[in-house]
PDB file of C-alpha atoms in Angstrom:
ATOM      1  CA  GLY X1043      15.475  12.420   4.093  1.00  0.00           C
ATOM      2  CA  ALA X1044      16.124   9.300   2.065  1.00  0.00           C
ATOM      3  CA  GLY X1045      12.544   8.188   1.599  1.00  0.00           C
ATOM      4  CA  VAL X1046      10.541   7.594  -1.574  1.00  0.00           C
ATOM      5  CA  SER X1047       9.833  10.905  -3.267  1.00  0.00           C
ATOM      6  CA  GLN X1048       6.898  11.512  -5.589  1.00  0.00           C
ATOM      7  CA  SER X1049       6.070  14.541  -7.685  1.00  0.00           C
ATOM      8  CA  PRO X1050       3.934  16.433  -8.185  1.00  0.00           C
ATOM      9  CA  ARG X1051       2.156  16.164  -4.859  1.00  0.00           C
ATOM     10  CA  TYR X1052      -1.090  17.317  -6.435  1.00  0.00           C
ATOM     11  CA  LYS X1053      -2.123  17.378 -10.096  1.00  0.00           C
ATOM     12  CA  VAL X1054      -5.278  18.783 -11.616  1.00  0.00           C
ATOM     13  CA  ALA X1055      -5.951  18.084 -15.276  1.00  0.00           C
ATOM     14  CA  LYS X1056      -8.833  18.427 -17.690  1.00  0.00           C
ATOM     15  CA  ARG X1057     -10.411  15.310 -19.094  1.00  0.00           C
ATOM     16  CA  GLY X1058      -8.544  14.219 -22.172  1.00  0.00           C
ATOM     17  CA  GLN X1059      -5.166  15.627 -21.156  1.00  0.00           C
ATOM     18  CA  ASP X1060      -2.067  13.480 -20.648  1.00  0.00           C
ATOM     19  CA  VAL X1061      -0.315  13.433 -17.269  1.00  0.00           C
ATOM     20  CA  ALA X1062       3.033  12.130 -16.035  1.00  0.00           C
ATOM     21  CA  LEU X1063       3.738  11.196 -12.432  1.00  0.00           C
ATOM     22  CA  ARG X1064       7.277  10.758 -11.151  1.00  0.00           C
ATOM     23  CA  CYS X1065       8.715   8.482  -8.486  1.00  0.00           C
ATOM     24  CA  ASP X1066      12.227   8.613  -6.994  1.00  0.00           C
ATOM     25  CA  PRO X1067      12.727   5.391  -5.023  1.00  0.00           C
ATOM     26  CA  ILE X1068      15.091   4.922  -2.115  1.00  0.00           C
ATOM     27  CA  SER X1069      18.635   4.629  -3.456  1.00  0.00           C
ATOM     28  CA  GLY X1070      19.622   1.017  -4.043  1.00  0.00           C
ATOM     29  CA  HIS X1071      16.110  -0.351  -3.968  1.00  0.00           C
ATOM     30  CA  VAL X1072      15.698  -2.952  -6.673  1.00  0.00           C
ATOM     31  CA  SER X1073      11.938  -3.330  -6.611  1.00  0.00           C
ATOM     32  CA  LEU X1074       9.505  -0.556  -7.491  1.00  0.00           C
ATOM     33  CA  PHE X1075       5.716  -0.687  -7.389  1.00  0.00           C
ATOM     34  CA  TRP X1076       2.876   1.620  -8.424  1.00  0.00           C
ATOM     35  CA  TYR X1077      -0.487   1.482  -6.653  1.00  0.00           C
ATOM     36  CA  GLN X1078      -3.750   3.374  -7.100  1.00  0.00           C
ATOM     37  CA  GLN X1079      -5.719   4.336  -3.993  1.00  0.00           C
ATOM     38  CA  ALA X1080      -9.318   5.560  -4.142  1.00  0.00           C
ATOM     39  CA  LEU X1081     -10.794   7.458  -1.212  1.00  0.00           C
ATOM     40  CA  GLY X1082     -11.556   5.164   1.708  1.00  0.00           C
ATOM     41  CA  GLN X1083     -10.008   2.143   0.020  1.00  0.00           C
ATOM     42  CA  GLY X1084      -6.759   0.269   0.271  1.00  0.00           C
ATOM     43  CA  PRO X1085      -4.094   0.668  -2.414  1.00  0.00           C
ATOM     44  CA  GLU X1086      -4.578  -1.445  -5.551  1.00  0.00           C
ATOM     45  CA  PHE X1087      -1.621  -2.811  -7.461  1.00  0.00           C
ATOM     46  CA  LEU X1088      -0.864  -1.351 -10.872  1.00  0.00           C
ATOM     47  CA  THR X1089       2.600  -2.488 -11.932  1.00  0.00           C
ATOM     48  CA  TYR X1090       5.952  -3.841 -10.683  1.00  0.00           C
ATOM     49  CA  PHE X1091       9.568  -3.300 -11.765  1.00  0.00           C
ATOM     50  CA  GLN X1092      12.669  -5.205 -10.820  1.00  0.00           C
ATOM     51  CA  ASN X1093      15.476  -2.842 -11.786  1.00  0.00           C
ATOM     52  CA  GLU X1094      14.521  -1.646 -15.289  1.00  0.00           C
ATOM     53  CA  ALA X1095      12.427  -4.692 -16.153  1.00  0.00           C
ATOM     54  CA  GLN X1096       8.665  -4.387 -15.880  1.00  0.00           C
ATOM     55  CA  LEU X1097       7.775  -7.841 -14.591  1.00  0.00           C
ATOM     56  CA  ASP X1098       4.071  -7.336 -13.987  1.00  0.00           C
ATOM     57  CA  LYS X1099       1.670  -4.803 -15.456  1.00  0.00           C
ATOM     58  CA  SER X1100      -1.478  -6.793 -14.872  1.00  0.00           C
ATOM     59  CA  GLY X1101      -3.026  -4.097 -12.669  1.00  0.00           C
ATOM     60  CA  LEU X1102      -2.921  -1.294 -15.220  1.00  0.00           C
ATOM     61  CA  PRO X1103      -6.612  -0.477 -15.864  1.00  0.00           C
ATOM     62  CA  SER X1104      -6.307   0.201 -19.588  1.00  0.00           C
ATOM     63  CA  ASP X1105      -3.850   0.802 -22.390  1.00  0.00           C
ATOM     64  CA  ARG X1106      -4.011   4.501 -21.521  1.00  0.00           C
ATOM     65  CA  PHE X1107      -1.736   3.722 -18.570  1.00  0.00           C
ATOM     66  CA  PHE X1108       1.979   3.292 -19.206  1.00  0.00           C
ATOM     67  CA  ALA X1109       4.908   3.008 -16.792  1.00  0.00           C
ATOM     68  CA  GLU X1110       8.639   2.989 -17.324  1.00  0.00           C
ATOM     69  CA  ARG X1111      11.857   2.798 -15.339  1.00  0.00           C
ATOM     70  CA  PRO X1112      14.521   3.047 -18.058  1.00  0.00           C
ATOM     71  CA  GLU X1113      17.644   3.145 -15.876  1.00  0.00           C
ATOM     72  CA  GLY X1114      16.383   1.070 -12.988  1.00  0.00           C
ATOM     73  CA  SER X1115      15.963   4.049 -10.679  1.00  0.00           C
ATOM     74  CA  VAL X1116      13.425   6.828 -11.318  1.00  0.00           C
ATOM     75  CA  SER X1117      10.061   5.695 -12.630  1.00  0.00           C
ATOM     76  CA  THR X1118       7.304   7.547 -14.463  1.00  0.00           C
ATOM     77  CA  LEU X1119       3.646   6.610 -14.643  1.00  0.00           C
ATOM     78  CA  LYS X1120       1.923   8.167 -17.629  1.00  0.00           C
ATOM     79  CA  ILE X1121      -1.805   8.367 -18.183  1.00  0.00           C
ATOM     80  CA  GLN X1122      -3.005   9.346 -21.634  1.00  0.00           C
ATOM     81  CA  ARG X1123      -6.380  10.875 -22.470  1.00  0.00           C
ATOM     82  CA  THR X1124      -7.335  11.074 -18.805  1.00  0.00           C
ATOM     83  CA  GLN X1125     -10.861  10.244 -17.687  1.00  0.00           C
ATOM     84  CA  GLN X1126     -12.709  11.266 -14.512  1.00  0.00           C
ATOM     85  CA  GLU X1127     -12.445   7.738 -13.145  1.00  0.00           C
ATOM     86  CA  ASP X1128      -8.646   8.157 -13.125  1.00  0.00           C
ATOM     87  CA  SER X1129      -8.995  10.560 -10.180  1.00  0.00           C
ATOM     88  CA  ALA X1130      -7.226   8.923  -7.244  1.00  0.00           C
ATOM     89  CA  VAL X1131      -4.014   8.952  -5.231  1.00  0.00           C
ATOM     90  CA  TYR X1132      -1.161   7.232  -7.038  1.00  0.00           C
ATOM     91  CA  LEU X1133       1.352   5.689  -4.649  1.00  0.00           C
ATOM     92  CA  CYS X1134       4.845   4.544  -5.466  1.00  0.00           C
ATOM     93  CA  ALA X1135       6.702   2.068  -3.253  1.00  0.00           C
ATOM     94  CA  SER X1136      10.187   0.581  -3.335  1.00  0.00           C
ATOM     95  CA  SER X1137      11.972  -2.229  -1.549  1.00  0.00           C
ATOM     96  CA  LEU X1138      15.453  -3.738  -1.368  1.00  0.00           C
ATOM     97  CA  GLY X1139      14.055  -6.975  -2.704  1.00  0.00           C
ATOM     98  CA  ASP X1140      11.473  -9.425  -1.579  1.00  0.00           C
ATOM     99  CA  PRO X1141      10.105 -10.059   1.003  1.00  0.00           C
ATOM    100  CA  GLN X1142      11.561  -6.839   2.330  1.00  0.00           C
ATOM    101  CA  PRO X1143       8.922  -4.275   3.405  1.00  0.00           C
ATOM    102  CA  GLN X1144       7.783  -1.854   0.751  1.00  0.00           C
ATOM    103  CA  HIS X1145       8.398   1.799   1.589  1.00  0.00           C
ATOM    104  CA  PHE X1146       5.800   4.184   0.230  1.00  0.00           C
ATOM    105  CA  GLY X1147       5.940   7.749  -0.980  1.00  0.00           C
ATOM    106  CA  ASP X1148       3.295  10.311  -0.002  1.00  0.00           C
ATOM    107  CA  GLY X1149       1.605   9.854  -3.363  1.00  0.00           C
ATOM    108  CA  THR X1150       0.314  12.110  -6.100  1.00  0.00           C
ATOM    109  CA  ARG X1151      -3.304  13.161  -5.722  1.00  0.00           C
ATOM    110  CA  LEU X1152      -4.699  13.337  -9.255  1.00  0.00           C
ATOM    111  CA  SER X1153      -7.966  15.157  -9.938  1.00  0.00           C
ATOM    112  CA  ILE X1154      -9.518  15.035 -13.393  1.00  0.00           C
ATOM    113  CA  LEU X1155     -12.073  17.748 -14.100  1.00  0.00           C
TER     114      LEU X1155
ATOM    115  CA  GLY O 549     -10.111 -14.834  -6.317  1.00  0.00           C
ATOM    116  CA  GLN O 550      -8.430 -12.494  -3.881  1.00  0.00           C
ATOM    117  CA  ASN O 551     -10.301 -11.367  -0.817  1.00  0.00           C
ATOM    118  CA  ILE O 552      -9.096  -9.564   2.283  1.00  0.00           C
ATOM    119  CA  ASP O 553     -11.595  -8.484   4.943  1.00  0.00           C
ATOM    120  CA  GLN O 554     -11.154  -5.988   7.751  1.00  0.00           C
ATOM    121  CA  PRO O 555     -13.672  -3.978   9.771  1.00  0.00           C
ATOM    122  CA  THR O 556     -14.281  -0.575   8.223  1.00  0.00           C
ATOM    123  CA  GLU O 557     -14.137   1.462  11.411  1.00  0.00           C
ATOM    124  CA  MET O 558     -13.283   1.020  15.085  1.00  0.00           C
ATOM    125  CA  THR O 559     -13.306   3.320  18.081  1.00  0.00           C
ATOM    126  CA  ALA O 560     -11.203   2.938  21.219  1.00  0.00           C
ATOM    127  CA  THR O 561     -10.213   4.949  24.282  1.00  0.00           C
ATOM    128  CA  GLU O 562      -6.818   6.458  24.982  1.00  0.00           C
ATOM    129  CA  GLY O 563      -4.729   4.101  27.125  1.00  0.00           C
ATOM    130  CA  ALA O 564      -6.769   1.043  26.188  1.00  0.00           C
ATOM    131  CA  ILE O 565      -5.982  -1.989  23.996  1.00  0.00           C
ATOM    132  CA  VAL O 566      -7.535  -2.586  20.584  1.00  0.00           C
ATOM    133  CA  GLN O 567      -7.415  -5.601  18.259  1.00  0.00           C
ATOM    134  CA  ILE O 568      -7.930  -5.187  14.519  1.00  0.00           C
ATOM    135  CA  ASN O 569      -8.774  -8.409  12.710  1.00  0.00           C
ATOM    136  CA  CYS O 570      -8.020  -9.399   9.130  1.00  0.00           C
ATOM    137  CA  THR O 571      -9.135 -12.492   7.238  1.00  0.00           C
ATOM    138  CA  TYR O 572      -7.842 -13.386   3.814  1.00  0.00           C
ATOM    139  CA  GLN O 573      -8.429 -15.745   0.914  1.00  0.00           C
ATOM    140  CA  THR O 574      -5.754 -15.397  -1.754  1.00  0.00           C
ATOM    141  CA  SER O 575      -4.361 -17.612  -4.495  1.00  0.00           C
ATOM    142  CA  GLY O 576      -0.841 -17.250  -3.156  1.00  0.00           C
ATOM    143  CA  PHE O 577       0.572 -16.464   0.262  1.00  0.00           C
ATOM    144  CA  ASN O 578       4.117 -15.560   1.207  1.00  0.00           C
ATOM    145  CA  GLY O 579       3.463 -13.374   4.203  1.00  0.00           C
ATOM    146  CA  LEU O 580       1.215 -10.712   5.672  1.00  0.00           C
ATOM    147  CA  PHE O 581       2.020  -7.062   6.323  1.00  0.00           C
ATOM    148  CA  TRP O 582       0.361  -4.419   8.455  1.00  0.00           C
ATOM    149  CA  TYR O 583       0.695  -0.768   7.516  1.00  0.00           C
ATOM    150  CA  GLN O 584      -0.459   2.421   9.241  1.00  0.00           C
ATOM    151  CA  GLN O 585      -1.723   5.316   7.137  1.00  0.00           C
ATOM    152  CA  HIS O 586      -2.583   8.764   8.430  1.00  0.00           C
ATOM    153  CA  ALA O 587      -4.900  10.826   6.247  1.00  0.00           C
ATOM    154  CA  GLY O 588      -3.064  12.287   3.267  1.00  0.00           C
ATOM    155  CA  GLU O 589       0.166  10.500   4.105  1.00  0.00           C
ATOM    156  CA  ALA O 590       2.110   7.459   2.942  1.00  0.00           C
ATOM    157  CA  PRO O 591       1.404   4.023   4.407  1.00  0.00           C
ATOM    158  CA  THR O 592       4.170   3.177   6.881  1.00  0.00           C
ATOM    159  CA  PHE O 593       5.324  -0.355   7.658  1.00  0.00           C
ATOM    160  CA  LEU O 594       4.337  -1.794  11.039  1.00  0.00           C
ATOM    161  CA  SER O 595       4.871  -5.553  10.939  1.00  0.00           C
ATOM    162  CA  TYR O 596       5.445  -8.642   8.809  1.00  0.00           C
ATOM    163  CA  ASN O 597       4.331 -12.194   9.622  1.00  0.00           C
ATOM    164  CA  VAL O 598       5.272 -15.218   7.560  1.00  0.00           C
ATOM    165  CA  LEU O 599       5.083 -17.961  10.201  1.00  0.00           C
ATOM    166  CA  ASP O 600       2.221 -18.707  12.577  1.00  0.00           C
ATOM    167  CA  GLY O 601       2.349 -16.954  15.898  1.00  0.00           C
ATOM    168  CA  LEU O 602       2.783 -13.593  17.523  1.00  0.00           C
ATOM    169  CA  GLU O 603       5.342 -10.938  16.578  1.00  0.00           C
ATOM    170  CA  GLU O 604       5.791  -8.214  19.169  1.00  0.00           C
ATOM    171  CA  LYS O 605       7.297  -4.799  18.520  1.00  0.00           C
ATOM    172  CA  GLY O 606       6.856  -2.297  21.311  1.00  0.00           C
ATOM    173  CA  ARG O 607       3.200  -1.292  21.679  1.00  0.00           C
ATOM    174  CA  PHE O 608       2.282  -3.129  18.483  1.00  0.00           C
ATOM    175  CA  SER O 609       1.919  -6.893  18.054  1.00  0.00           C
ATOM    176  CA  SER O 610       0.730  -8.930  15.094  1.00  0.00           C
ATOM    177  CA  PHE O 611      -0.555 -12.488  14.986  1.00  0.00           C
ATOM    178  CA  LEU O 612      -0.904 -14.913  12.081  1.00  0.00           C
ATOM    179  CA  SER O 613      -2.714 -18.223  11.619  1.00  0.00           C
ATOM    180  CA  ARG O 614      -2.120 -19.502   8.093  1.00  0.00           C
ATOM    181  CA  SER O 615      -4.474 -22.464   8.467  1.00  0.00           C
ATOM    182  CA  LYS O 616      -7.331 -20.111   9.363  1.00  0.00           C
ATOM    183  CA  GLY O 617      -6.390 -17.342   6.943  1.00  0.00           C
ATOM    184  CA  TYR O 618      -6.455 -14.937   9.875  1.00  0.00           C
ATOM    185  CA  SER O 619      -4.327 -12.192  11.347  1.00  0.00           C
ATOM    186  CA  TYR O 620      -4.768  -9.482  13.908  1.00  0.00           C
ATOM    187  CA  LEU O 621      -2.940  -6.324  14.902  1.00  0.00           C
ATOM    188  CA  LEU O 622      -2.910  -5.519  18.610  1.00  0.00           C
ATOM    189  CA  LEU O 623      -2.264  -1.969  19.750  1.00  0.00           C
ATOM    190  CA  LYS O 624      -1.579  -1.412  23.447  1.00  0.00           C
ATOM    191  CA  GLU O 625      -1.543   1.770  25.545  1.00  0.00           C
ATOM    192  CA  LEU O 626      -3.374   3.650  22.836  1.00  0.00           C
ATOM    193  CA  GLN O 627      -2.358   7.216  22.136  1.00  0.00           C
ATOM    194  CA  MET O 628      -4.255   9.909  20.254  1.00  0.00           C
ATOM    195  CA  LYS O 629      -1.639   9.771  17.500  1.00  0.00           C
ATOM    196  CA  ASP O 630      -2.636   6.160  16.823  1.00  0.00           C
ATOM    197  CA  SER O 631      -5.810   7.467  15.136  1.00  0.00           C
ATOM    198  CA  ALA O 632      -5.237   6.350  11.541  1.00  0.00           C
ATOM    199  CA  SER O 633      -6.187   3.740   8.978  1.00  0.00           C
ATOM    200  CA  TYR O 634      -4.622   0.294   9.453  1.00  0.00           C
ATOM    201  CA  LEU O 635      -4.082  -1.715   6.299  1.00  0.00           C
ATOM    202  CA  CYS O 636      -3.723  -5.486   6.148  1.00  0.00           C
ATOM    203  CA  ALA O 637      -1.849  -6.683   3.057  1.00  0.00           C
ATOM    204  CA  VAL O 638      -0.978 -10.139   1.759  1.00  0.00           C
ATOM    205  CA  TRP O 639       2.254 -10.605  -0.172  1.00  0.00           C
ATOM    206  CA  SER O 640       1.408 -12.853  -3.063  1.00  0.00           C
ATOM    207  CA  GLY O 641       4.966 -13.791  -3.947  1.00  0.00           C
ATOM    208  CA  GLY O 642       5.682 -15.830  -7.055  1.00  0.00           C
ATOM    209  CA  ALA O 643       6.525 -14.086 -10.305  1.00  0.00           C
ATOM    210  CA  THR O 644       5.085 -10.856  -9.020  1.00  0.00           C
ATOM    211  CA  ASN O 645       5.699  -9.459  -5.600  1.00  0.00           C
ATOM    212  CA  LYS O 646       2.680  -7.239  -5.299  1.00  0.00           C
ATOM    213  CA  LEU O 647       0.848  -6.589  -2.073  1.00  0.00           C
ATOM    214  CA  ILE O 648      -2.886  -7.242  -2.022  1.00  0.00           C
ATOM    215  CA  PHE O 649      -4.469  -4.787   0.386  1.00  0.00           C
ATOM    216  CA  GLY O 650      -7.660  -4.835   2.369  1.00  0.00           C
ATOM    217  CA  THR O 651      -9.792  -1.703   2.442  1.00  0.00           C
ATOM    218  CA  GLY O 652      -8.265  -0.626   5.750  1.00  0.00           C
ATOM    219  CA  THR O 653      -9.683  -0.123   9.243  1.00  0.00           C
ATOM    220  CA  LEU O 654     -10.136   3.485  10.319  1.00  0.00           C
ATOM    221  CA  LEU O 655      -9.325   3.666  14.035  1.00  0.00           C
ATOM    222  CA  ALA O 656     -10.485   6.628  16.078  1.00  0.00           C
ATOM    223  CA  VAL O 657      -8.862   7.018  19.494  1.00  0.00           C
ATOM    224  CA  GLN O 658     -10.949   9.079  21.885  1.00  0.00           C
ATOM    225  CA  PRO O 659      -9.791  10.798  25.089  1.00  0.00           C
TER     226      PRO O 659
END
């Protein structure tokens, strides 16, 4: 299918390790978003790209979180020196523009031991 | 501040009608989305309201009152597969186009 693809689907890491989460948006989608979803909660905004430009990173919880989208397509969310509180589902979404609906990937379930 | 309220859980019977309410107080408003999310899956788009009134799409309808900061999602002829979490989200617009989500309403459809 031509949906948003995220990898890996599941990631287990030890506290202190670095992790990288990948998002392949729908082809041609200009806008890309990262959200964090805790169990039983709604997604919370992390960061927003328009093409390769990161226009909003106000939701990133700390400077351990870093996102990039160097060619305006694939995006990577990196978490350095992971902590247990980073355990969550990380969702990526893309849209043609705004206010077009955001289309979500299945997410990466991150567990920090 | 940003605040979006929805009931945590609801239960309904197969074939019936259910209304899920959402109230919001946000610093910006450029529209309201409803998403459906089955456990372990991606949220999927259901509806978008930017003007006051009712938007109907098959078994699903969504209503918006901007003056009251209120929306509801109406599901008719409930099916077992409608058991899922329903997320209300406000599009803040402006320089950032993020969605501000409520905590979601977990709907259980019983036979």
